[in-house]
mmCIF file of C-alpha atoms in Angstrom:
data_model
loop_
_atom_site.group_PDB
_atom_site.id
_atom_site.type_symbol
_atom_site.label_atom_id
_atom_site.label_comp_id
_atom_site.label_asym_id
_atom_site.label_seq_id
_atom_site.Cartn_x
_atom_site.Cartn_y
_atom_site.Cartn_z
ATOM 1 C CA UNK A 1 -58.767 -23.611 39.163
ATOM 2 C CA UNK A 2 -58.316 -26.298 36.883
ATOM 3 C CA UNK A 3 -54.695 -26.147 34.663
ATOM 4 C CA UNK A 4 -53.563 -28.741 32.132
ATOM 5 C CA UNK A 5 -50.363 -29.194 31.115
ATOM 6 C CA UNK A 6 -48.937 -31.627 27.786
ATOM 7 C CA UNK A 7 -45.247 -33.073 27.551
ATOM 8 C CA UNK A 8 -43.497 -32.646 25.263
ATOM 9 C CA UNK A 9 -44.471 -28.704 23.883
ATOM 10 C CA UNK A 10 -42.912 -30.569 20.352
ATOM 11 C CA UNK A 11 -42.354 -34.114 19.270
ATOM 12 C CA UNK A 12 -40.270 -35.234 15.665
ATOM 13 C CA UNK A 13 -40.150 -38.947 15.151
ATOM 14 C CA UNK A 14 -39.659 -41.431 12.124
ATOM 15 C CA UNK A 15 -42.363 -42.932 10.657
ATOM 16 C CA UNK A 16 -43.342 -46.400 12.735
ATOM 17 C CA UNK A 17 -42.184 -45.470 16.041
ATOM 18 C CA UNK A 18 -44.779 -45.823 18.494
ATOM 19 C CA UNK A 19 -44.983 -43.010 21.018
ATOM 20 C CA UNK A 20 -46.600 -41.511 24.096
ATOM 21 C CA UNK A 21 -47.833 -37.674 24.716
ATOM 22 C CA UNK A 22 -48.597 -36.897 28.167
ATOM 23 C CA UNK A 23 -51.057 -34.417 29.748
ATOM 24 C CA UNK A 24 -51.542 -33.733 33.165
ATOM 25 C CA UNK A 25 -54.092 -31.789 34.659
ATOM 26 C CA UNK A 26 -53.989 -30.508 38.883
ATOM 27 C CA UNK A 27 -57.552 -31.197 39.914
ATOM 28 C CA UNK A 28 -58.666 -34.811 39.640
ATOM 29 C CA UNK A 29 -62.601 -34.153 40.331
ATOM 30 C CA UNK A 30 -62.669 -34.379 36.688
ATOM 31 C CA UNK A 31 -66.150 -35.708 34.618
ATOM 32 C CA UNK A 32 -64.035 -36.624 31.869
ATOM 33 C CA UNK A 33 -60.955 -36.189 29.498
ATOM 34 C CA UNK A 34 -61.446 -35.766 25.499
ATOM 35 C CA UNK A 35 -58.038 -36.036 23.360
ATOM 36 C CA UNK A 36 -58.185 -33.525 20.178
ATOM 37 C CA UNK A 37 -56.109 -33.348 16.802
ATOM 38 C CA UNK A 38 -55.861 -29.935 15.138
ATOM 39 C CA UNK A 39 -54.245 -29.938 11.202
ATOM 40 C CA UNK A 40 -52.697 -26.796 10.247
ATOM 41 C CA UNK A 41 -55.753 -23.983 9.506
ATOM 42 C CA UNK A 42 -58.161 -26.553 10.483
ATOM 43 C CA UNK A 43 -60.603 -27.170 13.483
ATOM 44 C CA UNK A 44 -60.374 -29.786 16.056
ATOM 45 C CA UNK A 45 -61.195 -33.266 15.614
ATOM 46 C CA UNK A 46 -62.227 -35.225 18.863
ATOM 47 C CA UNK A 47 -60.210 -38.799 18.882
ATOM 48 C CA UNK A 48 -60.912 -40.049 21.918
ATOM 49 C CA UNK A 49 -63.254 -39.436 25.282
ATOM 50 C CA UNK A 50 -62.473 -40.744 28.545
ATOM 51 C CA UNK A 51 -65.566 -40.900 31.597
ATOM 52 C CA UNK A 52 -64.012 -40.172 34.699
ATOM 53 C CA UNK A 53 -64.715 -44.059 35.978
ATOM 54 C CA UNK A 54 -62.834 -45.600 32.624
ATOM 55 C CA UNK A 55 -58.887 -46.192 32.888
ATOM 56 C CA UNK A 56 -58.537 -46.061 28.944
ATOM 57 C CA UNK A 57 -60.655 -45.983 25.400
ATOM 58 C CA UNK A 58 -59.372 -47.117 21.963
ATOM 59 C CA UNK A 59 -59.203 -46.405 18.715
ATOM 60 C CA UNK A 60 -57.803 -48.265 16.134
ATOM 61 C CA UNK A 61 -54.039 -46.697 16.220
ATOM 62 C CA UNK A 62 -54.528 -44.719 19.419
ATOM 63 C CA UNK A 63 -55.062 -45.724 23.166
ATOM 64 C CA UNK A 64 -55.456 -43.173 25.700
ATOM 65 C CA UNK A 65 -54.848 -44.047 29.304
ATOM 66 C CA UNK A 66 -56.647 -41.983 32.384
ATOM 67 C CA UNK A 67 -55.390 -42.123 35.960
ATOM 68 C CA UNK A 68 -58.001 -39.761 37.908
ATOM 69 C CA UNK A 69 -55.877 -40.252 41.170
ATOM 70 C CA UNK A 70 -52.628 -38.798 39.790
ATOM 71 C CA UNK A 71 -54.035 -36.399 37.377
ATOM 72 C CA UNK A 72 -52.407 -37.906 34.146
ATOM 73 C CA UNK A 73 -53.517 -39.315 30.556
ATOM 74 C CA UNK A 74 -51.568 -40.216 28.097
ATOM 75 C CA UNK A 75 -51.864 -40.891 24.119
ATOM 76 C CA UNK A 76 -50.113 -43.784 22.960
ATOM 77 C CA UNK A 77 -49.867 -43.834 18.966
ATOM 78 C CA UNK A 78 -48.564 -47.331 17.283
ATOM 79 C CA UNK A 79 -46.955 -47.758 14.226
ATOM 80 C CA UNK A 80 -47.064 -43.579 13.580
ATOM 81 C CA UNK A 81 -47.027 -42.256 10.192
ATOM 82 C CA UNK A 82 -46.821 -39.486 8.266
ATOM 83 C CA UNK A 83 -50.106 -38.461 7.996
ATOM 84 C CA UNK A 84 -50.219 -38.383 12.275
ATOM 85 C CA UNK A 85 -48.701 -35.312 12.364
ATOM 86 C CA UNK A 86 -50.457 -32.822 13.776
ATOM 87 C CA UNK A 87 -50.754 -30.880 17.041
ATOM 88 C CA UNK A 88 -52.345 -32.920 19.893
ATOM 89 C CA UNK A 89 -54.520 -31.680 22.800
ATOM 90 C CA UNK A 90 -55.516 -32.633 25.630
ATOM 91 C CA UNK A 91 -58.768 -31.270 27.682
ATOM 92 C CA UNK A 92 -60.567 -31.906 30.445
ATOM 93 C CA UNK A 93 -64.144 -31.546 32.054
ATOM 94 C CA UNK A 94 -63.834 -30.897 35.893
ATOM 95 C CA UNK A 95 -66.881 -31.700 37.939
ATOM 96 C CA UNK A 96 -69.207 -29.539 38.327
ATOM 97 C CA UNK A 97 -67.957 -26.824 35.847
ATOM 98 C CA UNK A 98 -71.353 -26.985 33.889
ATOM 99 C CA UNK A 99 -69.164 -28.999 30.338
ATOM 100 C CA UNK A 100 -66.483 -26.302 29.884
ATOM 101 C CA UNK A 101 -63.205 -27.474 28.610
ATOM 102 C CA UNK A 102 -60.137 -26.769 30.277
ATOM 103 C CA UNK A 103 -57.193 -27.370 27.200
ATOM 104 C CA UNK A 104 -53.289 -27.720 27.424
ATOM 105 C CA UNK A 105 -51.394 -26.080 25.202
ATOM 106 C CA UNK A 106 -50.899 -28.849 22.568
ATOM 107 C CA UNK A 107 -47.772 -31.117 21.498
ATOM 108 C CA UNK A 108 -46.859 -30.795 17.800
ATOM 109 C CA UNK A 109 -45.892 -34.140 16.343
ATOM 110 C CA UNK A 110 -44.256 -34.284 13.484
ATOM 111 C CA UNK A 111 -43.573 -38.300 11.305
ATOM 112 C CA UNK A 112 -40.775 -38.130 9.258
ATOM 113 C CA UNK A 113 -40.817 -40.249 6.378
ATOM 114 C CA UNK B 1 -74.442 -35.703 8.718
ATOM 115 C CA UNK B 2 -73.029 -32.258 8.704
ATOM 116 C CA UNK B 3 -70.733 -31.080 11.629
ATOM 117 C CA UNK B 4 -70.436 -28.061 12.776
ATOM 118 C CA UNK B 5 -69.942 -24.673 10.982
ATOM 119 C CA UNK B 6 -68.732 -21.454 11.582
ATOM 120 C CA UNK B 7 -69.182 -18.477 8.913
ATOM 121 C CA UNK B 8 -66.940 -16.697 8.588
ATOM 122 C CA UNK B 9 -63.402 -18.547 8.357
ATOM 123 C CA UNK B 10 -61.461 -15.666 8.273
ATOM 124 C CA UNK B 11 -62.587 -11.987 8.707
ATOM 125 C CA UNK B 12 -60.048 -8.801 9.271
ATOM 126 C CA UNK B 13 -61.861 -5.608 10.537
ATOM 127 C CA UNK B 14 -60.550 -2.611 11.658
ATOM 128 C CA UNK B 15 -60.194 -1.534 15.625
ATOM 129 C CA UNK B 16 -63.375 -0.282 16.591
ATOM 130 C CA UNK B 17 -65.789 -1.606 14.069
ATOM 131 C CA UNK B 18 -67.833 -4.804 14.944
ATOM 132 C CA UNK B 19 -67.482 -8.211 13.827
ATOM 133 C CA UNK B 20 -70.811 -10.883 14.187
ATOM 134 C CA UNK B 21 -69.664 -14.449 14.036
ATOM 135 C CA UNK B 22 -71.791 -17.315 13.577
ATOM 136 C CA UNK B 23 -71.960 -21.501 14.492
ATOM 137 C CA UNK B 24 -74.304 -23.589 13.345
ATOM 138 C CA UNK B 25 -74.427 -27.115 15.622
ATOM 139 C CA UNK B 26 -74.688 -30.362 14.638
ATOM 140 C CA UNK B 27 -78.417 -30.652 14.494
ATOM 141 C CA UNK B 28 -80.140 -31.956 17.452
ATOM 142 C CA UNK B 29 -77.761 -30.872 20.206
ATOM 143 C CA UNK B 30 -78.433 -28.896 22.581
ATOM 144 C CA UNK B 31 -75.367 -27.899 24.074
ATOM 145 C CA UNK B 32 -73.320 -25.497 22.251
ATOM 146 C CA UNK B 33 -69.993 -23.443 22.935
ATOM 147 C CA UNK B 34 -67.620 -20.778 22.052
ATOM 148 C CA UNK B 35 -63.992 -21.024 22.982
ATOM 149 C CA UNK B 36 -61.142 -18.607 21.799
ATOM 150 C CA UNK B 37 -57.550 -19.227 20.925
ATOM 151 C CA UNK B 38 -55.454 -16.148 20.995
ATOM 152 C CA UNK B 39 -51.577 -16.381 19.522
ATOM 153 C CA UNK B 40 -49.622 -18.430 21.848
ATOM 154 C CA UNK B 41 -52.135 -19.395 24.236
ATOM 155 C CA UNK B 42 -54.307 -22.589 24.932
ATOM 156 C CA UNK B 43 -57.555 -22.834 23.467
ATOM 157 C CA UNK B 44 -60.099 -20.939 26.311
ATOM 158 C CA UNK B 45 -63.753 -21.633 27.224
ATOM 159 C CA UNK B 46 -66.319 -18.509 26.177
ATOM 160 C CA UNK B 47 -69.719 -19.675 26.994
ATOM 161 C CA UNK B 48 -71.751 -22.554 27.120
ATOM 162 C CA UNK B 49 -75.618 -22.648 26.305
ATOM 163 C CA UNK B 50 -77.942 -25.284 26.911
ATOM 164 C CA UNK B 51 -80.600 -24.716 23.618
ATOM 165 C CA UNK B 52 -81.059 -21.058 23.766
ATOM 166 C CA UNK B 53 -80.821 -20.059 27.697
ATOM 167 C CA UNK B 54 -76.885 -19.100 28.728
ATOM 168 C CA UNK B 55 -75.696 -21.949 31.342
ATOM 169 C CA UNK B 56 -72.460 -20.073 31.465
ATOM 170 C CA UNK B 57 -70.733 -17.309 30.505
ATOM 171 C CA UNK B 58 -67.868 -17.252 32.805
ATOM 172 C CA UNK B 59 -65.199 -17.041 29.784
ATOM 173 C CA UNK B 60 -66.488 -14.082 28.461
ATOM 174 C CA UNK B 61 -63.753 -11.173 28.705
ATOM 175 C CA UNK B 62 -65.873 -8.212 28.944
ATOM 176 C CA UNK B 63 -68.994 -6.525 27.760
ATOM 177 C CA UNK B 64 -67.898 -5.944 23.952
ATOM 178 C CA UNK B 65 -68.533 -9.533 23.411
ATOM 179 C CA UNK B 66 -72.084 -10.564 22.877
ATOM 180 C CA UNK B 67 -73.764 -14.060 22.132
ATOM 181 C CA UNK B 68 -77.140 -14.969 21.477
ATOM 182 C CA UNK B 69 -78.501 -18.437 20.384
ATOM 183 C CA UNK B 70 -82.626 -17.749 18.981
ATOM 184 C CA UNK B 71 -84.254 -20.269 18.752
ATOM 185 C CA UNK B 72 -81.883 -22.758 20.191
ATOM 186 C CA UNK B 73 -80.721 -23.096 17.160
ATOM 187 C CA UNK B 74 -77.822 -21.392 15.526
ATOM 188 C CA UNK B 75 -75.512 -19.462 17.297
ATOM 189 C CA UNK B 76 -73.406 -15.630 16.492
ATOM 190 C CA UNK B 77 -71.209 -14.009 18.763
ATOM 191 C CA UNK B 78 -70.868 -10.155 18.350
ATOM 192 C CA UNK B 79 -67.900 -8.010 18.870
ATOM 193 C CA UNK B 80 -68.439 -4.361 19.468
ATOM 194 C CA UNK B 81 -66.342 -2.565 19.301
ATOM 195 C CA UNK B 82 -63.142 -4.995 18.514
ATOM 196 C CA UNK B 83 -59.998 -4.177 19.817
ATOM 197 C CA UNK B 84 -56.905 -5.534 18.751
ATOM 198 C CA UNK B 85 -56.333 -7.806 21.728
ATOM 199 C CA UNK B 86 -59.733 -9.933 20.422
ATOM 200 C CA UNK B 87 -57.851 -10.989 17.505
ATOM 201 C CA UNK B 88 -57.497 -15.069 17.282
ATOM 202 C CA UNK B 89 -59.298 -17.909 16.563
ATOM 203 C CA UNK B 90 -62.900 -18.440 17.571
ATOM 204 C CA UNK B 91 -64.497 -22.065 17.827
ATOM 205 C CA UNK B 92 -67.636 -23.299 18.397
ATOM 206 C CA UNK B 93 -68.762 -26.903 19.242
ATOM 207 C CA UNK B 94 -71.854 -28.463 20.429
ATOM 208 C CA UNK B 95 -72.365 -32.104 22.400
ATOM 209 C CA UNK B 96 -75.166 -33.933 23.408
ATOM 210 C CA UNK B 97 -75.103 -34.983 27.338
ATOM 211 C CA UNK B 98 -76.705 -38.024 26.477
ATOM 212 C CA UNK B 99 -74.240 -39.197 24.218
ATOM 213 C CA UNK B 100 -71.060 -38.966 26.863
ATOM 214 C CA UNK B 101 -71.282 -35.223 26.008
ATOM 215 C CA UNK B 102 -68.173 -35.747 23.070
ATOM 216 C CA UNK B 103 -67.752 -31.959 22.162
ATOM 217 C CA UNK B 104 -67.511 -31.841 18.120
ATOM 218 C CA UNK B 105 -65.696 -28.576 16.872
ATOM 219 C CA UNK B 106 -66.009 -26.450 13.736
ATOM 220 C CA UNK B 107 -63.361 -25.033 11.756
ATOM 221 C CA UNK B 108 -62.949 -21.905 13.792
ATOM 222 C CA UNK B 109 -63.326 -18.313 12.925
ATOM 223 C CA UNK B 110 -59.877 -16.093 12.295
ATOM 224 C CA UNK B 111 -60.497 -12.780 13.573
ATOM 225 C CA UNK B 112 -57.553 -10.281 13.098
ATOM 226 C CA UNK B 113 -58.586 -6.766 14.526
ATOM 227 C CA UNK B 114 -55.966 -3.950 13.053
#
C-alpha cells in the first residue's frame, strides 16, 4: 500500500528565502508525481507533474525534483513571497492503480513580509 | 476554458437525511474523480470513472455513498443516509490520459452532517 509522507508538517519563512519541501512516498513503482497548492477555502491547483522517467519539471519560481529509486521529490521555491503561502501537497500515481492519487498530508508555508 | 465545478460549496444536513453532490469536468475529459478530505486527514481517493463506466471504486467507504456519471458527462455523488463521520470536504477532478493525465481539481464540496 502506497503512503506519502511531506517534511516539514509547517514551514514560516521571510519573504525571499528560497526553500525546499520534501515528500516521500514507500513504493517507487510510481507512474508519476503531481505537486498541488491549496489557498485557504479553496480547491487544489496542480503546479507541477512529474512522469515516472523525468528527474525534475519547472515552472517559473518552482522546480520539483523526482528520484523514483529512493522514493523522494522535493519542491524547491526561489525568491518566496508572500503571496506563496499556502499549504503544499504532494501526490503520487503508483503503477498500476488505475490514476488514483495517493496524497501526503500537506506542509503549510507561510512568507512573512 | 472553465475548470472544474462542484455545486454545492458548502451544504449542512442533518444525520440521516441525504445529501447529492455534483462535478462538472473540464469538458472533453474523460476521466473523472472523487476524493474526500475529512478533518485532520490527507486528502483520500473515492472513485475513478473512465466517461460513464466505474474503473474504480475502491475508496468508497460503504454502501451509503452512491455515484453515477450519465452520460459521461457530469458527475453527483449521493449520500444516504449521512452520518456524521461523512462530514469533510469532497473534490472532484478530471484528467485526460493523453495529456500526461494532470488531474485538475474543483473547489470542493463542504459537507458537515449534524
Amino acid at each position: 500500500k502506497q503512503e506519502v509522507t511531506q517534511i516539514p508538517a509547517a514551514l514560516s519563512v521571510p519573504e525571499g528565502e528560497n526553500l525546499v519541501l520534501n515528500c516521500s512516498f514507500t513504493d517507487s513503482a510510481i507512474y508519476n508525481l503531481q505537486w498541488f497548492r491549496q489557498d485557504p477555502g479553496k480547491g487544489l491547483t496542480s503546479l507541477l507533474l512529474i512522469q515516472s522517467s523525468q528527474r525534475e519539471q519547472t515552472s517559473g519560481r518552482l522546480n520539483a525534483s523526482l528520484d523514483k529509486s529512493s522514493g523522494r521529490s522535493t519542491l524547491y521555491i526561489a525568491a518566496s513571497q508572500p503571496g506563496d503561502s499556502a499549504t503544499y501537497l504532494c501526490a503520487v500515481i503508483s503503477g498500476g492503480s488505475n490514476y488514483k492519487l495517493t496524497f501526503g498530508k500537506g506542509t503549510l508555508l507561510t512568507v512573512n513580509p | 476554458e472553465a475548470g472544474v465545478t462542484q455545486f454545492p460549496s458548502h451544504s449542512v444536513i442533518e444525520k440521516g437525511q441525504t445529501v447529492t453532490l455534483r462535478c462538472d469536468p473540464i469538458s472533453g475529459h474523460d476521466n473523472l474523480y472523487w476524493y474526500r478530505r475529512v478533518m485532520g486527514k490527507e486528502i483520500k481517493f473515492l472513485l475513478h470513472f473512465v466517461k460513464e463506466s466505474k474503473q474504480d471504486e475502491s475508496g468508497m467507504p460503504n454502501n451509503r455513498f452512491l455515484a453515477e456519471r450519465t452520460g459521461g458527462t457530469y458527475s453527483t455523488l449521493k449520500v444516504q443516509p449521512a452520518e456524521l463521520e461523512d462530514s469533510g470536504v469532497y473534490f472532484c477532478a478530471s484528467s485526460q490520459v493523453q495529456l500526461g493525465n494532470t488531474q485538475y481539481f474543483g473547489p470542493g464540496t463542504r459537507l458537515t452532517v449534524l
